[in-house]
Each structure stands twice: as C-alpha cells, then as structure tokens.
C-alpha cells in the first residue's frame, strides 16, 4: 500500500468553510423568502374582484356532516332553481323526503343569475314548512342575515316561529314587517303580539 502524505483530518469537513487549498467562494445572493425551488419567480401582481356574498348560502348541514356539497347548484341557472324548488313537498318515499330535507338544509353557494323573486333562503324555509319540519325551518330562519331584506322571508320566518311557539321571535319579525308593509296580516299579527304582552288597550 502506498503511504498517505500529509496530515490526516480527524473531524468532518464543514461545507460552509473553503478547503485549505481553495480560495473562498463568492457568496450568492439570498433567495426570496417563500420561493419554491425549481420554479421561476414572477414579479407580476394579479388583481381580481371578490364575488358578492349572498346571505342565502347559509345552512344547518355541511358536506361531510350529512349535507350536500357546497357546489351542488354549480351549472344550474338561478331561474331554474326558483322555478323547481317550490315544487318540493311531502313525498311518500322516505328516501326522497330525506333527500329533500338535506337539499333545503345544506349550506351551498347560490346558483348563478339574477334573482327574479323571493330569496333562495325564503324558498328553502317555506319548503321546510311544507314538509312539516317546523323546527328546522325556524332554525334555518334564525341564520338569516340582517342584510337580507326580503318580505317573503320575513313572512315564512314568522310562520315558522308561530308554529314552534317562539312568540318573541315571531313578534320581532312582525315589528320589522310593519316598517315596510301595512298589509292587514301584519296588523292582525301585531294586535296578537300586543295582547300577548298584556297591552289589551293597544291590541284593541
């Protein structure tokens, strides 16, 4: 065996330190924070506009928890949904009845297109009442945002609260309705609300 010349290194070589017989390497510029190796870096900034939030997208069921996917209306025109949704009603099939409830209770993005009638939330609450599911209808109505001004929703929400015995919430809806509408149904409901509070004179 040939004899090794020179000293023997007893510790590992530090790659950050230049070898004794090599000049120090030029330090490269630090990479951008968050840069992905192997991908070209772009300095362009994309500007977009967020879609308007529709309060009718709320729900009691979510995907993975018994609800339908959030994109269940994707590819369906809003006019079609507004036309077909009111046709949901009691069904002799337990499976279809359950599917109808899941559809009405699922939180989902609203279909694309202009609204031509009541809000989608009003339609859903109304259909739950038609199915006889008063408790779920009232629970869904309570999720309504104050930004959603819809007299149809106010009416079905009040009905849901009456049917579940929540007089306080129903009378709150009546008070809201009277600010915009003097329909006799609201005047009669207001008389009942006054009487329920013991104000017999105002009710009369």
Short mmCIF file of C-alpha atoms in Angstrom, two decimals:
data_model
loop_
_atom_site.label_atom_id
_atom_site.label_comp_id
_atom_site.label_asym_id
_atom_site.label_seq_id
_atom_site.Cartn_x
_atom_site.Cartn_y
_atom_site.Cartn_z
CA UNK A 1 0.00 0.00 0.00
CA UNK A 2 1.16 3.49 -0.84
CA UNK A 3 1.80 5.69 2.13
CA UNK A 4 -0.62 8.69 2.52
CA UNK A 5 1.19 12.01 2.52
CA UNK A 6 0.16 14.99 4.66
CA UNK A 7 -1.86 15.27 7.84
CA UNK A 8 -4.96 13.15 8.41
CA UNK A 9 -8.19 15.13 9.17
CA UNK A 10 -9.89 13.82 12.27
CA UNK A 11 -13.15 15.83 12.06
CA UNK A 12 -15.68 16.14 9.17
CA UNK A 13 -15.20 18.88 6.62
CA UNK A 14 -17.58 21.83 7.08
CA UNK A 15 -19.09 22.52 3.61
CA UNK A 16 -19.52 26.21 4.54
CA UNK A 17 -15.76 26.59 5.04
CA UNK A 18 -13.44 26.66 2.00
CA UNK A 19 -10.84 23.94 1.73
CA UNK A 20 -7.32 24.96 2.81
CA UNK A 21 -6.03 24.83 -0.75
CA UNK A 22 -9.07 26.60 -2.34
CA UNK A 23 -9.97 30.33 -2.38
CA UNK A 24 -13.18 31.40 -0.54
CA UNK A 25 -16.24 31.01 -2.72
CA UNK A 26 -18.28 34.05 -3.62
CA UNK A 27 -21.46 34.13 -1.50
CA UNK A 28 -24.60 34.08 -3.61
CA UNK A 29 -27.49 36.48 -3.06
CA UNK A 30 -30.11 35.20 -0.59
CA UNK A 31 -33.13 33.57 -2.16
CA UNK A 32 -36.54 35.20 -1.88
CA UNK A 33 -38.46 34.23 1.21
CA UNK A 34 -41.18 31.79 0.26
CA UNK A 35 -39.65 30.98 -3.12
CA UNK A 36 -40.30 27.47 -4.40
CA UNK A 37 -37.14 25.71 -5.63
CA UNK A 38 -37.17 24.85 -9.30
CA UNK A 39 -39.95 27.29 -10.21
CA UNK A 40 -39.45 30.62 -11.98
CA UNK A 41 -40.29 33.62 -9.84
CA UNK A 42 -42.80 36.12 -11.19
CA UNK A 43 -42.99 39.76 -10.15
CA UNK A 44 -46.48 40.33 -11.57
CA UNK A 45 -49.40 41.09 -9.24
CA UNK A 46 -52.84 39.83 -10.13
CA UNK A 47 -55.81 41.96 -9.20
CA UNK A 48 -59.28 40.47 -9.03
CA UNK A 49 -62.71 41.29 -7.67
CA UNK A 50 -64.32 39.18 -4.96
CA UNK A 51 -67.79 37.87 -5.66
CA UNK A 52 -70.60 39.41 -3.66
CA UNK A 53 -71.65 37.34 -0.69
CA UNK A 54 -75.21 36.08 -0.84
CA UNK A 55 -76.74 35.55 2.65
CA UNK A 56 -78.94 32.78 1.21
CA UNK A 57 -75.94 30.43 1.16
CA UNK A 58 -76.25 29.66 4.90
CA UNK A 59 -77.38 26.26 6.11
CA UNK A 60 -77.56 23.83 9.00
CA UNK A 61 -75.81 20.94 7.27
CA UNK A 62 -72.34 20.89 5.73
CA UNK A 63 -70.57 18.46 3.44
CA UNK A 64 -69.15 15.62 5.50
CA UNK A 65 -71.75 16.20 8.21
CA UNK A 66 -74.80 14.95 6.34
CA UNK A 67 -75.08 17.90 3.97
CA UNK A 68 -74.73 18.05 0.21
CA UNK A 69 -71.63 19.58 -1.46
CA UNK A 70 -71.32 23.37 -1.39
CA UNK A 71 -71.21 23.39 -5.21
CA UNK A 72 -74.48 21.50 -5.59
CA UNK A 73 -76.01 24.30 -7.72
CA UNK A 74 -72.97 24.64 -10.00
CA UNK A 75 -74.04 24.70 -13.64
CA UNK A 76 -77.70 25.34 -12.77
CA UNK A 77 -79.34 28.65 -13.63
CA UNK A 78 -80.95 30.52 -10.76
CA UNK A 79 -84.18 30.88 -12.73
CA UNK A 80 -84.40 27.09 -12.95
CA UNK A 81 -83.91 26.70 -9.21
CA UNK A 82 -86.52 29.36 -8.46
CA UNK A 83 -88.96 27.53 -10.71
CA UNK A 84 -88.39 23.98 -9.42
CA UNK A 85 -87.70 24.50 -5.71
CA UNK A 86 -91.31 25.49 -4.84
CA UNK A 87 -92.44 22.11 -6.20
CA UNK A 88 -90.77 20.26 -3.33
CA UNK A 89 -93.39 18.90 -0.98
CA UNK A 90 -94.38 15.90 1.12
CA UNK A 91 -93.49 12.60 -0.52
CA UNK A 92 -94.45 9.01 0.21
CA UNK A 93 -90.88 7.91 -0.35
CA UNK A 94 -88.82 8.14 2.85
CA UNK A 95 -85.63 8.39 0.79
CA UNK A 96 -86.91 11.31 -1.30
CA UNK A 97 -88.27 13.02 1.79
CA UNK A 98 -84.87 12.75 3.47
CA UNK A 99 -83.07 13.98 0.34
CA UNK A 100 -85.41 16.97 0.12
CA UNK A 101 -84.58 17.95 3.69
CA UNK A 102 -80.84 17.58 3.05
CA UNK A 103 -81.14 19.76 -0.03
CA UNK A 104 -83.01 22.50 1.84
CA UNK A 105 -80.76 22.45 4.91
CA UNK A 106 -77.37 22.25 3.18
CA UNK A 107 -75.12 25.30 3.14
CA UNK A 108 -74.28 25.88 -0.52
CA UNK A 109 -73.23 28.54 -2.97
CA UNK A 110 -76.26 30.13 -4.58
CA UNK A 111 -76.81 29.45 -8.30
CA UNK A 112 -75.61 31.99 -10.83
CA UNK A 113 -78.00 34.50 -12.31
CA UNK A 114 -80.22 37.41 -11.27
CA UNK A 115 -82.93 36.89 -8.68
CA UNK A 116 -86.46 37.29 -10.02
CA UNK A 117 -88.43 36.54 -6.86
CA UNK A 118 -88.01 35.72 -3.19
CA UNK A 119 -84.57 34.98 -1.83
CA UNK A 120 -83.34 31.42 -2.00
CA UNK A 121 -83.40 31.31 1.78
CA UNK A 122 -87.08 32.27 1.85
CA UNK A 123 -87.88 29.49 -0.61
CA UNK A 124 -85.98 26.95 1.48
CA UNK A 125 -87.66 27.94 4.76
CA UNK A 126 -91.05 27.83 3.05
CA UNK A 127 -90.42 24.34 1.66
CA UNK A 128 -89.35 23.04 5.05
CA UNK A 129 -92.67 24.27 6.44
CA UNK A 130 -94.44 22.49 3.57
CA UNK A 131 -92.61 19.28 4.57
CA UNK A 132 -93.87 19.73 8.13
CA UNK A 133 -90.37 20.29 9.51
CA UNK A 134 -91.22 23.38 11.57
CA UNK A 135 -88.29 23.16 13.98
CA UNK A 136 -85.69 23.00 11.20
CA UNK A 137 -87.47 25.78 9.31
CA UNK A 138 -87.27 28.02 12.37
CA UNK A 139 -83.62 27.12 12.95
CA UNK A 140 -82.75 27.96 9.34
CA UNK A 141 -84.69 31.24 9.53
CA UNK A 142 -82.62 32.28 12.55
CA UNK A 143 -79.50 32.16 10.37
CA UNK A 144 -80.85 34.95 8.15
CA UNK A 145 -78.54 37.94 7.98
CA UNK A 146 -79.83 41.44 8.70
CA UNK A 147 -78.51 42.36 5.23
CA UNK A 148 -81.15 40.16 3.63
CA UNK A 149 -84.22 42.38 3.26
CA UNK A 150 -86.91 40.09 1.90
CA UNK A 151 -90.55 40.34 2.92
CA UNK A 152 -91.17 36.79 1.73
CA UNK A 153 -88.51 35.57 4.16
CA UNK A 154 -90.00 37.70 6.95
CA UNK A 155 -93.38 36.09 6.38
CA UNK A 156 -92.22 32.45 6.33
CA UNK A 157 -89.86 33.07 9.24
CA UNK A 158 -92.72 34.48 11.31
CA UNK A 159 -94.85 31.46 10.39
CA UNK A 160 -92.05 29.11 11.48
CA UNK A 161 -91.74 30.91 14.81
CA UNK A 162 -95.53 30.87 15.38
CA UNK A 163 -95.65 27.13 14.68
CA UNK A 164 -92.78 26.38 17.08
CA UNK A 165 -94.18 28.54 19.87
CA UNK A 166 -91.45 31.20 19.67
CA UNK A 167 -93.77 34.19 20.06
CA UNK A 168 -90.95 36.61 20.87
CA UNK A 169 -89.08 35.94 17.63
CA UNK A 170 -92.32 35.98 15.62
CA UNK A 171 -93.35 39.35 17.06
CA UNK A 172 -89.89 40.73 16.30
CA UNK A 173 -90.44 39.80 12.65
CA UNK A 174 -93.88 41.41 12.76
CA UNK A 175 -92.38 44.66 14.03
CA UNK A 176 -89.82 44.59 11.22
CA UNK A 177 -92.50 43.94 8.62
CA UNK A 178 -94.67 46.83 9.79
CA UNK A 179 -91.87 49.29 8.99
CA UNK A 180 -92.20 48.40 5.32
CA UNK A 181 -95.65 46.93 4.82
CA UNK A 182 -99.12 47.73 6.20
CA UNK A 183 -100.67 44.52 4.97
CA UNK A 184 -103.66 43.51 7.17
CA UNK A 185 -101.92 40.23 8.05
CA UNK A 186 -99.19 42.19 9.83
CA UNK A 187 -101.70 44.46 11.57
CA UNK A 188 -103.58 41.42 12.90
CA UNK A 189 -100.35 39.78 13.97
CA UNK A 190 -99.31 42.99 15.72
CA UNK A 191 -102.61 43.03 17.63
CA UNK A 192 -101.88 39.50 18.83
CA UNK A 193 -98.35 40.48 19.85
CA UNK A 194 -99.66 43.43 21.87
CA UNK A 195 -102.21 41.21 23.57
CA UNK A 196 -99.59 38.57 24.39
CA UNK A 197 -97.61 41.27 26.21
CA UNK A 198 -100.66 42.26 28.27
CA UNK A 199 -101.30 45.51 26.38
CA UNK A 200 -105.01 44.91 25.81
CA UNK A 201 -105.77 48.54 25.01
CA UNK A 202 -103.24 48.71 22.19
CA UNK A 203 -104.39 45.33 20.90
CA UNK A 204 -108.00 46.57 20.76
#
